[in-house]
Each structure stands twice: as C-alpha cells, then as structure tokens.
Short mmCIF file of C-alpha atoms and ligand atoms in Angstrom, two decimals:
data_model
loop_
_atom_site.label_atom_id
_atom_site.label_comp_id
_atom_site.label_asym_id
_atom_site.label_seq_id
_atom_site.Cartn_x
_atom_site.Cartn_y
_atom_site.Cartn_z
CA UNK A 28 10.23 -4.79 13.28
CA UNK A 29 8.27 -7.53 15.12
CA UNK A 30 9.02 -8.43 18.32
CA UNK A 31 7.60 -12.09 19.93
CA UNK A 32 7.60 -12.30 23.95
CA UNK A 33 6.67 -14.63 25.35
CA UNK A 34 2.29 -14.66 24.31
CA UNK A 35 2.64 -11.27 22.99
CA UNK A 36 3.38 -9.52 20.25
CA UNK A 37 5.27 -6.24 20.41
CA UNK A 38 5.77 -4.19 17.47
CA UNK A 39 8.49 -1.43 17.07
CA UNK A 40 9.85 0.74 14.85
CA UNK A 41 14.09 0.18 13.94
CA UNK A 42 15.81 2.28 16.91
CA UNK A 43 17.21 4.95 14.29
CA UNK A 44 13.75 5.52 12.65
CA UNK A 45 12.37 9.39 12.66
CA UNK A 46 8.83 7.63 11.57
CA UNK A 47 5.70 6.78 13.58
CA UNK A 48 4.38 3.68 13.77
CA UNK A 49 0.74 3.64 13.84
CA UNK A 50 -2.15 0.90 14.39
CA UNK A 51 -4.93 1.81 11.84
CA UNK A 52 -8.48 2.35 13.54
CA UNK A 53 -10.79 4.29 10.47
CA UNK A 54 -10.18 4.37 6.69
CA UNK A 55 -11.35 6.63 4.58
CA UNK A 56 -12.96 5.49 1.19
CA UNK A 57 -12.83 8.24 -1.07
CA UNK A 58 -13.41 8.57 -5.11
CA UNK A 59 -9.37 9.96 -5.89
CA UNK A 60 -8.40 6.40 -5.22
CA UNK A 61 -9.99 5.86 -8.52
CA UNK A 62 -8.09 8.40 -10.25
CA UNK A 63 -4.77 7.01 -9.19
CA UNK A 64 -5.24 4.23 -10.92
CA UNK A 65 -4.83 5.80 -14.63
CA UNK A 66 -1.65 6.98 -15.22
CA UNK A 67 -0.94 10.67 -13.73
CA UNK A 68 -2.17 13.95 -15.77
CA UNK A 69 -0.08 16.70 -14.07
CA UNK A 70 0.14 17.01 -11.03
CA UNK A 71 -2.63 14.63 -8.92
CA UNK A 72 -2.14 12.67 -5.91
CA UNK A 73 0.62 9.98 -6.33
CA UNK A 74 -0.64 6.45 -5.03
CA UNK A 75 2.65 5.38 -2.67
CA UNK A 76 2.69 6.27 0.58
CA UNK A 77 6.47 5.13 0.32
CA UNK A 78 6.92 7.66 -2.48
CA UNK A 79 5.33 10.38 -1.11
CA UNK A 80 6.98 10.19 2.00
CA UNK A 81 10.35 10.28 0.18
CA UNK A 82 8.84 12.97 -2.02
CA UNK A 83 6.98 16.29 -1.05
CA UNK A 84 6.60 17.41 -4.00
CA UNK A 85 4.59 15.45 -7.19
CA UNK A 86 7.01 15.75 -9.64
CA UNK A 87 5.20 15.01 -12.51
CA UNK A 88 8.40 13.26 -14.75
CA UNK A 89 8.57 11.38 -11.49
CA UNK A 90 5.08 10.36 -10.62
CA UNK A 91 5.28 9.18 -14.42
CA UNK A 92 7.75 6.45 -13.69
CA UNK A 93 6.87 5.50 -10.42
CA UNK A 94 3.44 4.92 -10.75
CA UNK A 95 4.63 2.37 -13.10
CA UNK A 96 6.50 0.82 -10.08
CA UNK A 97 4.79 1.01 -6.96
CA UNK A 98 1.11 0.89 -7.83
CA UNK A 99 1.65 -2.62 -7.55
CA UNK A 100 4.10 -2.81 -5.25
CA UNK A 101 2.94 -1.04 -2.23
CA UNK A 102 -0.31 -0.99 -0.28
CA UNK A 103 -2.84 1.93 -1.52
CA UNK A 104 -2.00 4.89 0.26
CA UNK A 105 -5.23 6.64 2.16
CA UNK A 106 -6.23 9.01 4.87
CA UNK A 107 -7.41 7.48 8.06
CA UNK A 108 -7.14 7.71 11.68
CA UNK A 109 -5.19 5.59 13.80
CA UNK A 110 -3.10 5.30 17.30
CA UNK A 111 0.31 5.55 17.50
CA UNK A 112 2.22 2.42 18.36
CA UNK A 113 5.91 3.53 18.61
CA UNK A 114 7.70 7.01 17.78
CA UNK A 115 10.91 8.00 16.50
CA UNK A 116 9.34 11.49 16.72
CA UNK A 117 9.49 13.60 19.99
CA UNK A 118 6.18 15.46 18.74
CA UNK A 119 4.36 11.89 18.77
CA UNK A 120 4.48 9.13 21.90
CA UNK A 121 2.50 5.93 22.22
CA UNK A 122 -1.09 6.10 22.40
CA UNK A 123 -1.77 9.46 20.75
CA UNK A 124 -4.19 9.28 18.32
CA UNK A 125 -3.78 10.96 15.19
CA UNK A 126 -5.56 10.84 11.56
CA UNK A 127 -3.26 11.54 8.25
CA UNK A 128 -1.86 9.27 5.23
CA UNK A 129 -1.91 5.62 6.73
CA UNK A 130 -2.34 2.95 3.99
CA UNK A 131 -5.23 -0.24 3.77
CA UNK A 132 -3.15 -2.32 5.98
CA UNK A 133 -3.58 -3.22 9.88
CA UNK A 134 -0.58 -0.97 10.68
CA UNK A 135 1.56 1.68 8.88
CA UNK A 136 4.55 3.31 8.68
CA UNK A 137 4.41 7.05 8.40
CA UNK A 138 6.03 10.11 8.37
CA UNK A 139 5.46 12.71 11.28
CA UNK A 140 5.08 15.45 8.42
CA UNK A 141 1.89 13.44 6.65
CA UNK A 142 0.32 13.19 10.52
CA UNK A 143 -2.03 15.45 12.58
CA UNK A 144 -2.32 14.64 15.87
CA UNK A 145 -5.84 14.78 17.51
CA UNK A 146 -6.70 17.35 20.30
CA UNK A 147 -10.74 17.11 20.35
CA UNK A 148 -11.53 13.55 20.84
CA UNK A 149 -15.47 14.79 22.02
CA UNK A 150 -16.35 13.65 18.64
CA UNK A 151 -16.76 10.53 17.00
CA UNK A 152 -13.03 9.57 15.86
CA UNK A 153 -14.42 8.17 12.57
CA UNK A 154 -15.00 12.02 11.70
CA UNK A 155 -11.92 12.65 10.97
CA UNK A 156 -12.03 10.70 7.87
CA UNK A 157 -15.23 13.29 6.70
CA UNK A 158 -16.20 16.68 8.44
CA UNK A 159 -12.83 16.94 10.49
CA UNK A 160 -10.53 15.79 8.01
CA UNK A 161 -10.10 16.08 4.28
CA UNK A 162 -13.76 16.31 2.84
CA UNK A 163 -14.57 19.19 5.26
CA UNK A 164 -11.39 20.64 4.73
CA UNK A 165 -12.44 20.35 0.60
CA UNK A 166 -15.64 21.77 1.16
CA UNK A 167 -14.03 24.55 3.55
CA UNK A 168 -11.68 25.50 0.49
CA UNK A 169 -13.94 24.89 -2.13
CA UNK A 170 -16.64 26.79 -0.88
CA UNK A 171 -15.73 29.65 0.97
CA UNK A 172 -12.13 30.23 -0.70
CA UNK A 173 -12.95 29.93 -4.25
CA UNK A 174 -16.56 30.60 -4.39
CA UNK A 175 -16.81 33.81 -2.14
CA UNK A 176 -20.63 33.23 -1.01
CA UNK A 177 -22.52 36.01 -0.04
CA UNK A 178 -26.02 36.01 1.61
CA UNK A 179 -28.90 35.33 -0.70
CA UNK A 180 -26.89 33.82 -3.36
CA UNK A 181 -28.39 30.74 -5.31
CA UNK A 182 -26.01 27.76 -5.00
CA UNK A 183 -26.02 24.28 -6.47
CA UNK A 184 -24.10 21.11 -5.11
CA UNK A 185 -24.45 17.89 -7.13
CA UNK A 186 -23.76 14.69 -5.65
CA UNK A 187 -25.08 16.17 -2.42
CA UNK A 188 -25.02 13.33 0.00
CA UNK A 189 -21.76 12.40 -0.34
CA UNK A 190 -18.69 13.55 1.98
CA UNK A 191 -17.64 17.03 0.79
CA UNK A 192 -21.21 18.28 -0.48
CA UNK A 193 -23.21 17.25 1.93
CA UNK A 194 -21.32 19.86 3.90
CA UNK A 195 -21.40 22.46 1.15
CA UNK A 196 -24.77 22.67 1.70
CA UNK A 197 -25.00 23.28 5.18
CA UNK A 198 -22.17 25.95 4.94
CA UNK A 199 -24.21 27.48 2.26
CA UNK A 200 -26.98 27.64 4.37
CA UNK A 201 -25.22 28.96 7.49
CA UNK A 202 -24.41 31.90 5.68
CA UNK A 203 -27.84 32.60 3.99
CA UNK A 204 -27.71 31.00 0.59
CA UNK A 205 -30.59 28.94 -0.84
CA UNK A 206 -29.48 25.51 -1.41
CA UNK A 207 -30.61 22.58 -3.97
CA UNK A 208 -28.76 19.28 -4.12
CA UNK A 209 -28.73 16.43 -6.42
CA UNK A 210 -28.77 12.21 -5.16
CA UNK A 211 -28.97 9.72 -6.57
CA UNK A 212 -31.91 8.00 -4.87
CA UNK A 213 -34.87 9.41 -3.30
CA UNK A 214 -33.54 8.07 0.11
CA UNK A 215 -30.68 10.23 -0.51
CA UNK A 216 -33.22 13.15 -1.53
CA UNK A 217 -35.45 13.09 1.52
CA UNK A 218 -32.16 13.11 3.68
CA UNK A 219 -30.61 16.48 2.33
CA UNK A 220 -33.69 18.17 2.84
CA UNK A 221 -34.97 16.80 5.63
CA UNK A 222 -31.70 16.16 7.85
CA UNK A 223 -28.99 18.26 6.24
CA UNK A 224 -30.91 21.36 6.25
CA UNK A 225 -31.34 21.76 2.10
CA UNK A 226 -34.65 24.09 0.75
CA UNK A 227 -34.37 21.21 -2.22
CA UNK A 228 -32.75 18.46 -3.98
CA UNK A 229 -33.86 16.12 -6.91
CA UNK A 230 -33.13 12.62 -8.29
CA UNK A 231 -31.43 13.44 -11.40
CA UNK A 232 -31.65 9.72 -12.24
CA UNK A 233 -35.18 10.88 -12.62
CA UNK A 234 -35.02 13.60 -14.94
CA UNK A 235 -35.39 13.23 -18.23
CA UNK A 236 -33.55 17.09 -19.15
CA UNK A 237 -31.51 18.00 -16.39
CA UNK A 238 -31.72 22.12 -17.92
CA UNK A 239 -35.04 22.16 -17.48
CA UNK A 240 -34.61 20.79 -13.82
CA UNK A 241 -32.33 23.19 -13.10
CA UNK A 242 -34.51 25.66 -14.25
CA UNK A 243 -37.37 24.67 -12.51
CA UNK A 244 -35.33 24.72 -9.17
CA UNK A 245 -33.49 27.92 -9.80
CA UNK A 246 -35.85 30.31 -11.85
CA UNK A 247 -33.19 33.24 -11.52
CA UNK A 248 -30.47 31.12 -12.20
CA UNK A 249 -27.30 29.70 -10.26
CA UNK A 250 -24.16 32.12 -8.86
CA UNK A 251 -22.87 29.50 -7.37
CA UNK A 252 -22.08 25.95 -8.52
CA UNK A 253 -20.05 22.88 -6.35
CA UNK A 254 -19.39 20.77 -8.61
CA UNK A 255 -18.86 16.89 -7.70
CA UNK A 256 -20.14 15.31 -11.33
CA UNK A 257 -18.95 16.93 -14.23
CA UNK A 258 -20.23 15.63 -17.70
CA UNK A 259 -23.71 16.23 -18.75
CA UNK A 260 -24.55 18.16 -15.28
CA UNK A 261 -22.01 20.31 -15.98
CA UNK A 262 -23.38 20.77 -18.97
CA UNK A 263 -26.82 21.79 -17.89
CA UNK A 264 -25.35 23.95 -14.97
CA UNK A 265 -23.77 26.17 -17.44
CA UNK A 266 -26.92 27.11 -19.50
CA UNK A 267 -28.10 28.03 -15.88
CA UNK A 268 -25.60 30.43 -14.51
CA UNK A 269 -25.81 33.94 -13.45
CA UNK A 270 -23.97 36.29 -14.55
CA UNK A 271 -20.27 36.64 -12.89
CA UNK A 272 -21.47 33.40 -11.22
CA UNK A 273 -18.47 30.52 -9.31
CA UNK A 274 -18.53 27.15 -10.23
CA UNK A 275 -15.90 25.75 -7.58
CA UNK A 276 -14.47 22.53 -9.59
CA UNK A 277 -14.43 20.24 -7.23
CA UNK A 278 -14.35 16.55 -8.75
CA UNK A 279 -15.93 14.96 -11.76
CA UNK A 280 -16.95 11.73 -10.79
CA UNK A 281 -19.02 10.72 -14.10
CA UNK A 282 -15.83 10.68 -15.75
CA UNK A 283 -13.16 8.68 -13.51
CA UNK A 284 -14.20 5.03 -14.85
CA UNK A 285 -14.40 6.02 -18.49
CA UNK A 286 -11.45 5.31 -20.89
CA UNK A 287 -11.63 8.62 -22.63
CA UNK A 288 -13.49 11.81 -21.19
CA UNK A 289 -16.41 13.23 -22.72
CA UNK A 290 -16.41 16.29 -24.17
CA UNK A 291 -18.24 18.99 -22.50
CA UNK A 292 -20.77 21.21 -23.97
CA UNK A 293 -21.64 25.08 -23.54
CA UNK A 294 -18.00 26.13 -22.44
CA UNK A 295 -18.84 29.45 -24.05
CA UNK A 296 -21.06 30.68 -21.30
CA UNK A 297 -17.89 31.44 -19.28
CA UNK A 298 -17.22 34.08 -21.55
CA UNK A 299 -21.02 35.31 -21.90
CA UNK A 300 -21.74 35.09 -18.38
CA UNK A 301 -18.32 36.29 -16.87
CA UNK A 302 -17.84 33.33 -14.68
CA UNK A 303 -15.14 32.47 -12.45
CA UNK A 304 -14.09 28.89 -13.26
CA UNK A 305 -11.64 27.48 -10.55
CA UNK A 306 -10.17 23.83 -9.64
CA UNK A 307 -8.30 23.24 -6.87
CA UNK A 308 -6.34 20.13 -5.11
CA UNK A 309 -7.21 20.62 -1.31
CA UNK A 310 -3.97 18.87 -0.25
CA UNK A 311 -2.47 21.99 -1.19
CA UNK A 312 -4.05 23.89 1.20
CA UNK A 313 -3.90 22.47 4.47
CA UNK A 314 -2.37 25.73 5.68
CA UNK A 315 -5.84 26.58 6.76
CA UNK A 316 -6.89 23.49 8.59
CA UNK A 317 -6.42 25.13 11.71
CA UNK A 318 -8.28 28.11 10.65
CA UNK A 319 -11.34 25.26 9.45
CA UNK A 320 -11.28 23.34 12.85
CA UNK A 321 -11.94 26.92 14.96
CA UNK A 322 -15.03 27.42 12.90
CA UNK A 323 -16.57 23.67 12.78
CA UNK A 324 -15.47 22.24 15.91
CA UNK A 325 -18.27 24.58 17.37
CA UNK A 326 -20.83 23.94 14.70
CA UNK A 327 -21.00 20.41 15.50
CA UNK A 328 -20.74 20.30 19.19
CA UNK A 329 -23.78 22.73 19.30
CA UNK A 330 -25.37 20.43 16.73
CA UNK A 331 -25.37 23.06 13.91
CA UNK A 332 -24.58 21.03 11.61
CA UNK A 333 -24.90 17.17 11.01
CA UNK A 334 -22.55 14.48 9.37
CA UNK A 335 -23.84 11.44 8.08
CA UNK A 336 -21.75 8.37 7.78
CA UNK A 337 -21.65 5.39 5.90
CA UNK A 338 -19.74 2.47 8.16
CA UNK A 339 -18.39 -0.47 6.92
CA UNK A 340 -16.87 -3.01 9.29
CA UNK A 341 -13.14 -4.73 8.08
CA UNK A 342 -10.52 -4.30 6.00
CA UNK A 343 -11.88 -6.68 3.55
CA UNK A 344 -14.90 -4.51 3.28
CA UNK A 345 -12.47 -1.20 1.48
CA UNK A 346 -12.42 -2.77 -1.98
CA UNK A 347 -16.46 -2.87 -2.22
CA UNK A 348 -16.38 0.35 -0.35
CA UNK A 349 -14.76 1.84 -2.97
CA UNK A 350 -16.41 0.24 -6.08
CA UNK A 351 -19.70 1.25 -4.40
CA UNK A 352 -18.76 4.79 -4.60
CA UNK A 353 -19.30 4.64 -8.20
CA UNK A 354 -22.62 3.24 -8.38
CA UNK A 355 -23.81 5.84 -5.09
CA UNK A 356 -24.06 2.74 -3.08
CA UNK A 357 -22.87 4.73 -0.34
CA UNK A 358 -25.36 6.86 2.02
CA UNK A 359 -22.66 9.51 3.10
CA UNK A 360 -19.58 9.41 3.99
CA UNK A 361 -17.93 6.23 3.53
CA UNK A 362 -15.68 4.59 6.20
CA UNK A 363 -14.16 1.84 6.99
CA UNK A 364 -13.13 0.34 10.17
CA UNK A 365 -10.05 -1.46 10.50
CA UNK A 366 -10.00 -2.23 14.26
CA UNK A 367 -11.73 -0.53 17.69
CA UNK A 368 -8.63 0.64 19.37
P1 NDP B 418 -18.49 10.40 -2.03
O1 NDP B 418 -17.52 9.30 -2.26
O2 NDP B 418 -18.97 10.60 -0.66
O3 NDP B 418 -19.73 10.16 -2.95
C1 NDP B 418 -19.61 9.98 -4.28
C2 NDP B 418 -21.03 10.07 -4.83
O4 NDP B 418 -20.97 10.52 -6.17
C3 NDP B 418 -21.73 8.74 -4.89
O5 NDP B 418 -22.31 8.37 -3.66
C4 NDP B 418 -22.78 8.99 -5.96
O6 NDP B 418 -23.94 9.51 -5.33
C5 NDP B 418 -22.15 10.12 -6.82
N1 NDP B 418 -21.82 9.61 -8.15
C6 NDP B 418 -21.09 8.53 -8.45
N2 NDP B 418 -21.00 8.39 -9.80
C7 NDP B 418 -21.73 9.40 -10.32
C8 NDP B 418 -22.05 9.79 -11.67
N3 NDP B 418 -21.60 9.11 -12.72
N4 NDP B 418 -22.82 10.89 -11.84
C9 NDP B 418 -23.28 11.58 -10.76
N5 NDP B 418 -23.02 11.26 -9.49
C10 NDP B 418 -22.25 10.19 -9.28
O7 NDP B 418 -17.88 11.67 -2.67
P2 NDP B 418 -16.94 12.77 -2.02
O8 NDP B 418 -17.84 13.75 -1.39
O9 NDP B 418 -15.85 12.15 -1.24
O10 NDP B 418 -16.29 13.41 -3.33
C11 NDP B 418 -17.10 14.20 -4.19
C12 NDP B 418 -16.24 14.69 -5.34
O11 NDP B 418 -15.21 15.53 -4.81
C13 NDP B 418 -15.54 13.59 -6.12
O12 NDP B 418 -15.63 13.91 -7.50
C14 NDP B 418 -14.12 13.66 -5.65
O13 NDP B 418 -13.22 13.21 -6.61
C15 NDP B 418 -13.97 15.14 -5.34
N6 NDP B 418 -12.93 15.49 -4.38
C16 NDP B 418 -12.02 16.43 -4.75
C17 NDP B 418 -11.04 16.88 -3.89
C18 NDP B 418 -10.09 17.93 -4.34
O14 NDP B 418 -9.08 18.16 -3.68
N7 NDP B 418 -10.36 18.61 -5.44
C19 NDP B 418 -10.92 16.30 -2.53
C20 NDP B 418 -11.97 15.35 -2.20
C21 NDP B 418 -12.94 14.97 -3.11
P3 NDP B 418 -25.36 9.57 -6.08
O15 NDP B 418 -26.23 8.54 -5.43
O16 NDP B 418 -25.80 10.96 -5.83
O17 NDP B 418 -25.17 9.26 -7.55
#
C-alpha cells in the first residue's frame, strides 16, 4: 500500500499482513536464473516469488502449470539483501537488514520464512549475495558435505573465479588439498593463483585437449572434482579420476543456453574407478547455514580468505548482468546494486 503525505512517500504493508516489506539494497546475479526459464525438469527452483511463498514445497505437477503462468506475470524472483520497511512479523521491525528471496524490483514483498536477518554487519553487506549467502553456503555443502576432503587430496574446480568455486578453492586449500582451477581468461587465471590462494589454474579456452591438460596438471590424477561446467570438461575430468574419487555436481553451465543437452562421454569410469557421483540443490540444505557462518565469519575477518566481487550499479544493469554470466564477462561474483540504503 502507498501512502502520500504531504512531500513524502510512506510505504506500508495492509494492517492484517504477516509479510515483510523490504527496500532492496544488493541483488544477486546468479546462472539458475537461466535455468528457470526452460520449463521445469523435476524438482528445480520455481521462478515466482508469489508461488513459492504460497508453496514450500516444488511440486513438480505444480511448478509444471505455473511456470506457464507466472514467468510472465511476476517479477524474477532472486536472493538479495535489503532493509526492512514495515513488518507484520514480530521477529522483523523497521530498519533491520536482512538478505533472502527479494525479487528485481525497488521493493518486495516477502515472507518472514524466505528471510534471514543479519547479525554481523562488520562485513561488506553486498557479501551476502556471495561468501555469506547462497554461493558460500553451495560451496560449504558441495565441498565438505558431499566430497569429504581429506588432507593431500588432489581437487579440481572449473569455472574457478566465479561465486561458489572461487571459494572451493580456498576451502580446499585450508584443509591441505592441492588446488587447480579453470577461467576463462588469463586475467581470471593470474587472480586464482595469485589472490585466491590456488597452486594452479589454466585457460581452457586455450587448450586445444582439455585430457591432456588435466593430465599435465594432475599427474596422479583427480579425487576430487567441483564441478561448475559439465559437457566436454566433464568429459575430460572423468578419464582423470582416481580411484573412489568425488565429483560434487554442482552446476553445468555449458549446457543451460542449449536447446538440447549434449551427451556426455566416458560415464563408464564411475564404475571402473568406484566414484561417488552426487548432485545436490543447496536450497535444501540451509539447515546448516548456521553451522557455515561459525566457520567463515572468522576466516574472513582474519583475512583468511578473500572474496572477489563483480559490482554493477542499477537495476537496469541485472539483465546484462545476467547475460554476461554466460559469456564469463563477469570477474567474480556478480552483484547488483539496487539502492545505498
Ligand atoms: P558465476 O555466475 O559466478 O560464474 C559463472 C562462470 O561460468 C562465468 O563467469 C564463466 O567463467 C563460466 N562459464 C560460463 N559459461 C561457460 C561454459 N560454457 N563453459 C565453461 N565455463 C563457463 O557462477 P556461480 O559460481 O554462481 O555458479 C557456478 C555453477 O554453480 C553454475 O553452474 C550454477 O548453476 C551452479 N550453482 C548450483 C547451485 C546448486 O544448488 N546446485 C547453487 C549455486 C550455483 P569463465 O570465464 O571461467 O568461462
């Protein structure tokens, strides 16, 4: 509900309302909004922020039909971190600032349930689109969860630089591992090794035969592979496993923009080699957030590990945010700001 007085303007949520109005500061850019724009395979992330407020569950009969509806209907639904403007929840009161499911819009209407509210605001607020929010907590899960590390291990993280695996890499190293990343530019190269802590990373633009790369980098082979990319790396990272090796299955970026998938070669090295193949959807596992913030919240106010960001400035800006994921246009973590407080 808008309110005029006078020469301001006064917004407020319908007196009744159990929802929290909130004024959107950071939005996160992230590759899933891609995804959500071909129709649903099982269960993924639905696209309305209406209908998954209404909804906890993704039904997928459901998310069927009303993907149909809303996509068009509704503004895209995205994590981001605003202040709240008005409550109808005691838990929430004006001013707190919290980051959740807000929507590319100025302001949103949420539900307390989709909302955390933030208790460490040391930090840049913008990080809890990245590190403190859902990329850290997808490489959190991905990483130590699935993939079990153990010191000395051999691990792998392809598109390195980005939000989640630029991470992966510096928990991998944290705990021992050796690390190699792939970019997508050599800027990107010289900035996982030389800023995010990795012993290497390559251009695989650059390579010709991305097995032999692989087994140039990793002469004993991989246990562990993060994997961002799917497609032809996948393929190569396969013929390059250890035996009883973890290939956490993150995303698969080279295939989002293509009509049909491609098929993937050298499946039957999961058999050979014993390896632990697992996916995962990290919204199902926020049960551990608060287990995630007690271990990083110290890493990076002691500077153990770094975060870099990729800021765009305006709403306008999300659309070319996002298409630049796609082409690696992005340096980071992309985020966009919607207004400074
Ligand atoms: P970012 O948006 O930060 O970066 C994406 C990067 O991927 C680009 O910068 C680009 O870097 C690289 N890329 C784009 N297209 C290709 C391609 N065809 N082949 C190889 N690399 C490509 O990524 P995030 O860190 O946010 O996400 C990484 C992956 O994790 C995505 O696949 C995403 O869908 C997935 N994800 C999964 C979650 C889950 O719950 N399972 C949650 C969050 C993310 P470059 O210059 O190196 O090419």
């Amino acid at each position: 509900m808008l309110v005029k007085s006078s020469a301001t303007i006064h917004l407020k949520l319908p007196r009744a309302s159990t929802s929290v109005l909130v004024k959107n500061l950071y939005l996160s850019c992230d590759p899933y909004f891609r995804r959500r724009m071909n129709k649903p395979q099982g269960r993924y992330v639905i696209p309305s922020l209406l209908v998954r407020n209404m909804f906890p569950v993704n039904l997928d009969i459901l998310n069927s039909i009303i993907w149909l509806l809303f996509s068009m209907l509704q503004p895209i639904a995205g994590v981001g971190v605003a202040k709240v403007v008005d409550a109808g929840h005691s838990y929430f009161k004006k001013g707190d600032l919290v980051w959740g499911f807000t929507g590319w819009e100025e302001y949103t209407i949420s539900a307390p349930r989709t909302l955390f509210k933030i208790q460490h605001t040391d930090v840049p607020l913008s990080y809890y689109t990245g590190t403190l929010g859902m990329p850290g907590m997808t490489a959190y899960y991905g990483f130590y969860e699935i993939c079990a590390p153990k010191k000395g291990e051999y691990v792998f993280v392809s598109a390195a630089s980005g939000a989640v695996s630029q991470l992966v890499g510096q928990f991998a190293k944290l705990t021992g591992c050796y690390v190699v990343g792939t970019a997508g530019t050599n800027e990107k190269v010289e900035l996982l090794k030389n800023k995010c802590g990795f012993d290497e990373a390559f251009n695989y633009k650059e390579e010709q035969d991305l097995d032999a790369a692989l087994k140039r980098y990793f002469p004993p082979g991989i246990d562990i592979y993060f994997e961002n990319v799917g497609g032809k790396m996948l393929e190569a990272v396969l013929l390059n496993m250890r035996s009883n090796g973890r290939i956490s299955a993150c995303g698969m970026i080279s295939q989002y923009n293509l009509y049909r998938e491609e098929g993937v070669r050298n499946l039957s090295c999961i058999i050979a080699k014993q390896l632990l193949v697992k996916g995962f959807i990290v919204s199902n596992h926020f049960n551990l957030y608060p287990k995630y913030m007690e271990m990083v919240i110290p890493l990076i106010k002691e500077g153990k590990i770094c975060y870099i960001e990729d800021i765009v400035e305006g709403l306008e800006s999300e659309p070319a945010a996002l298409v630049g994921l796609f082409s690696g246009k992005n340096v980071g973590k992309q985020v966009v700001v919607v207004a400074h407080e």
